């Protein structure tokens, strides 16, 4: 028993020391492989995220990172060797190793294809001049990657990488289609009127004036609107066939549209007045003017001054009484002009 103990003890001690050293080296090697694997996966994540978020800066950052890590490091070969080794293991490490082998290639000894070679540096050229010449040549993404990995040629797998799509120019917004022009006299807006019967040749409907270009004869508040009202002077409840627009004495009254002065005149009710024929049955009438500046038969354009604001005739103050007619019907001028709120 003693001789066996003396014989066995040194053997167990010697074997134990050797096994401990071997096991320690194996663990350290596995830890190093895991670290390399983590670096591999982090680089993948950085590349994929970077290409989507800031693709223009990935190449620049990648180049600086490689310089800091070491210019002569063969990362492709190291990762393939790591993947080949891990793929022989079981469980998760085997699957991760197979992933690295699939990504980086089956064997680190494979020769790189030569679809495109990078230009060698010219004689006597500094490193800064080399970089400037390379960047000025308009390199592709694959060429940039190979350049910063210090490869002499571009791998075939990189050469077929899709380039970033060019931005699609935005198309100008389509111009809105013009609204169709209704013929003169067509009903644009019908009014459901339930009040007292309207006088003959008067309507509350809004009618189309066709393509007639118009202006506002006088911009001011509406003293009195179109329709039935109590007359401000005699108190009679009657139909008011136009609108009364307040203004200052002597303000210019403009032609509602181009046309011919049909007549001018003066009476006790309207004071000084005139009427312009705009064609196609459309006419405008202006009353209570302090002065009329046109004559019968004169051609006028839209916006021409044709009279001045006054209070002649049956009026309580300076204003313009404006009437519009279309196809023999009196229509509400408020549909076709601008005016100030009281």
mmCIF file of N, CA, C and O in Angstrom, residues 24 97 108 130-131 171 182 230 259 266-267 286 288 298 301 305 311 340:
data_model
loop_
_atom_site.group_PDB
_atom_site.id
_atom_site.type_symbol
_atom_site.label_atom_id
_atom_site.label_comp_id
_atom_site.label_asym_id
_atom_site.label_seq_id
_atom_site.Cartn_x
_atom_site.Cartn_y
_atom_site.Cartn_z
ATOM 1 N N UNK A 24 -5.897 25.799 -18.381
ATOM 2 C CA UNK A 24 -5.853 27.268 -18.293
ATOM 3 C C UNK A 24 -5.626 27.881 -19.649
ATOM 4 O O UNK A 24 -6.279 28.861 -20.038
ATOM 5 N N UNK A 97 -20.357 29.925 -34.920
ATOM 6 C CA UNK A 97 -19.193 29.712 -35.764
ATOM 7 C C UNK A 97 -19.581 29.474 -37.197
ATOM 8 O O UNK A 97 -18.960 29.990 -38.131
ATOM 9 N N UNK A 108 -9.978 30.560 -44.691
ATOM 10 C CA UNK A 108 -9.169 31.771 -44.821
ATOM 11 C C UNK A 108 -8.129 31.656 -45.904
ATOM 12 O O UNK A 108 -7.527 32.653 -46.297
ATOM 13 N N UNK A 130 -1.613 60.430 -51.725
ATOM 14 C CA UNK A 130 -2.279 59.198 -52.159
ATOM 15 C C UNK A 130 -3.772 59.230 -51.794
ATOM 16 O O UNK A 130 -4.632 58.897 -52.623
ATOM 17 N N UNK A 131 -4.052 59.638 -50.556
ATOM 18 C CA UNK A 131 -5.441 59.693 -50.120
ATOM 19 C C UNK A 131 -6.228 60.695 -50.958
ATOM 20 O O UNK A 131 -7.360 60.439 -51.368
ATOM 21 N N UNK A 171 -41.522 65.626 -57.328
ATOM 22 C CA UNK A 171 -42.314 66.164 -58.426
ATOM 23 C C UNK A 171 -43.089 67.400 -57.961
ATOM 24 O O UNK A 171 -43.566 67.434 -56.816
ATOM 25 N N UNK A 182 -69.543 78.630 -65.838
ATOM 26 C CA UNK A 182 -70.923 78.438 -66.263
ATOM 27 C C UNK A 182 -71.319 79.541 -67.240
ATOM 28 O O UNK A 182 -70.774 80.654 -67.222
ATOM 29 N N UNK A 230 -87.327 98.658 -44.726
ATOM 30 C CA UNK A 230 -88.086 99.877 -44.425
ATOM 31 C C UNK A 230 -87.263 101.060 -44.927
ATOM 32 O O UNK A 230 -86.125 101.246 -44.497
ATOM 33 N N UNK A 259 -66.960 97.858 -70.618
ATOM 34 C CA UNK A 259 -68.208 97.949 -71.365
ATOM 35 C C UNK A 259 -68.413 99.328 -71.967
ATOM 36 O O UNK A 259 -67.471 100.107 -72.111
ATOM 37 N N UNK A 266 -80.096 112.345 -64.457
ATOM 38 C CA UNK A 266 -80.299 112.929 -63.122
ATOM 39 C C UNK A 266 -81.791 113.020 -62.867
ATOM 40 O O UNK A 266 -82.567 113.378 -63.775
ATOM 41 N N UNK A 267 -82.240 112.645 -61.641
ATOM 42 C CA UNK A 267 -83.628 112.818 -61.246
ATOM 43 C C UNK A 267 -83.707 112.983 -59.729
ATOM 44 O O UNK A 267 -82.693 112.891 -59.034
ATOM 45 N N UNK A 286 -75.240 103.002 -61.311
ATOM 46 C CA UNK A 286 -74.590 103.750 -60.238
ATOM 47 C C UNK A 286 -75.418 105.013 -59.985
ATOM 48 O O UNK A 286 -75.705 105.767 -60.930
ATOM 49 N N UNK A 288 -76.776 108.436 -57.000
ATOM 50 C CA UNK A 288 -76.460 109.383 -55.917
ATOM 51 C C UNK A 288 -75.062 109.961 -56.060
ATOM 52 O O UNK A 288 -74.432 110.351 -55.060
ATOM 53 N N UNK A 298 -69.449 106.069 -74.383
ATOM 54 C CA UNK A 298 -68.015 105.982 -74.102
ATOM 55 C C UNK A 298 -67.633 104.543 -73.709
ATOM 56 O O UNK A 298 -68.349 103.874 -72.984
ATOM 57 N N UNK A 301 -63.013 100.647 -69.295
ATOM 58 C CA UNK A 301 -62.421 99.377 -68.873
ATOM 59 C C UNK A 301 -62.730 99.129 -67.410
ATOM 60 O O UNK A 301 -63.031 100.069 -66.652
ATOM 61 N N UNK A 305 -62.283 105.071 -63.381
ATOM 62 C CA UNK A 305 -63.122 105.975 -62.595
ATOM 63 C C UNK A 305 -64.201 106.548 -63.501
ATOM 64 O O UNK A 305 -63.901 107.159 -64.536
ATOM 65 N N UNK A 311 -74.282 112.501 -52.448
ATOM 66 C CA UNK A 311 -75.567 112.243 -51.773
ATOM 67 C C UNK A 311 -76.703 112.942 -52.511
ATOM 68 O O UNK A 311 -77.668 113.404 -51.892
ATOM 69 N N UNK A 340 -66.732 96.157 -46.720
ATOM 70 C CA UNK A 340 -66.296 96.157 -45.325
ATOM 71 C C UNK A 340 -67.466 95.829 -44.418
ATOM 72 O O UNK A 340 -68.608 96.178 -44.704
#
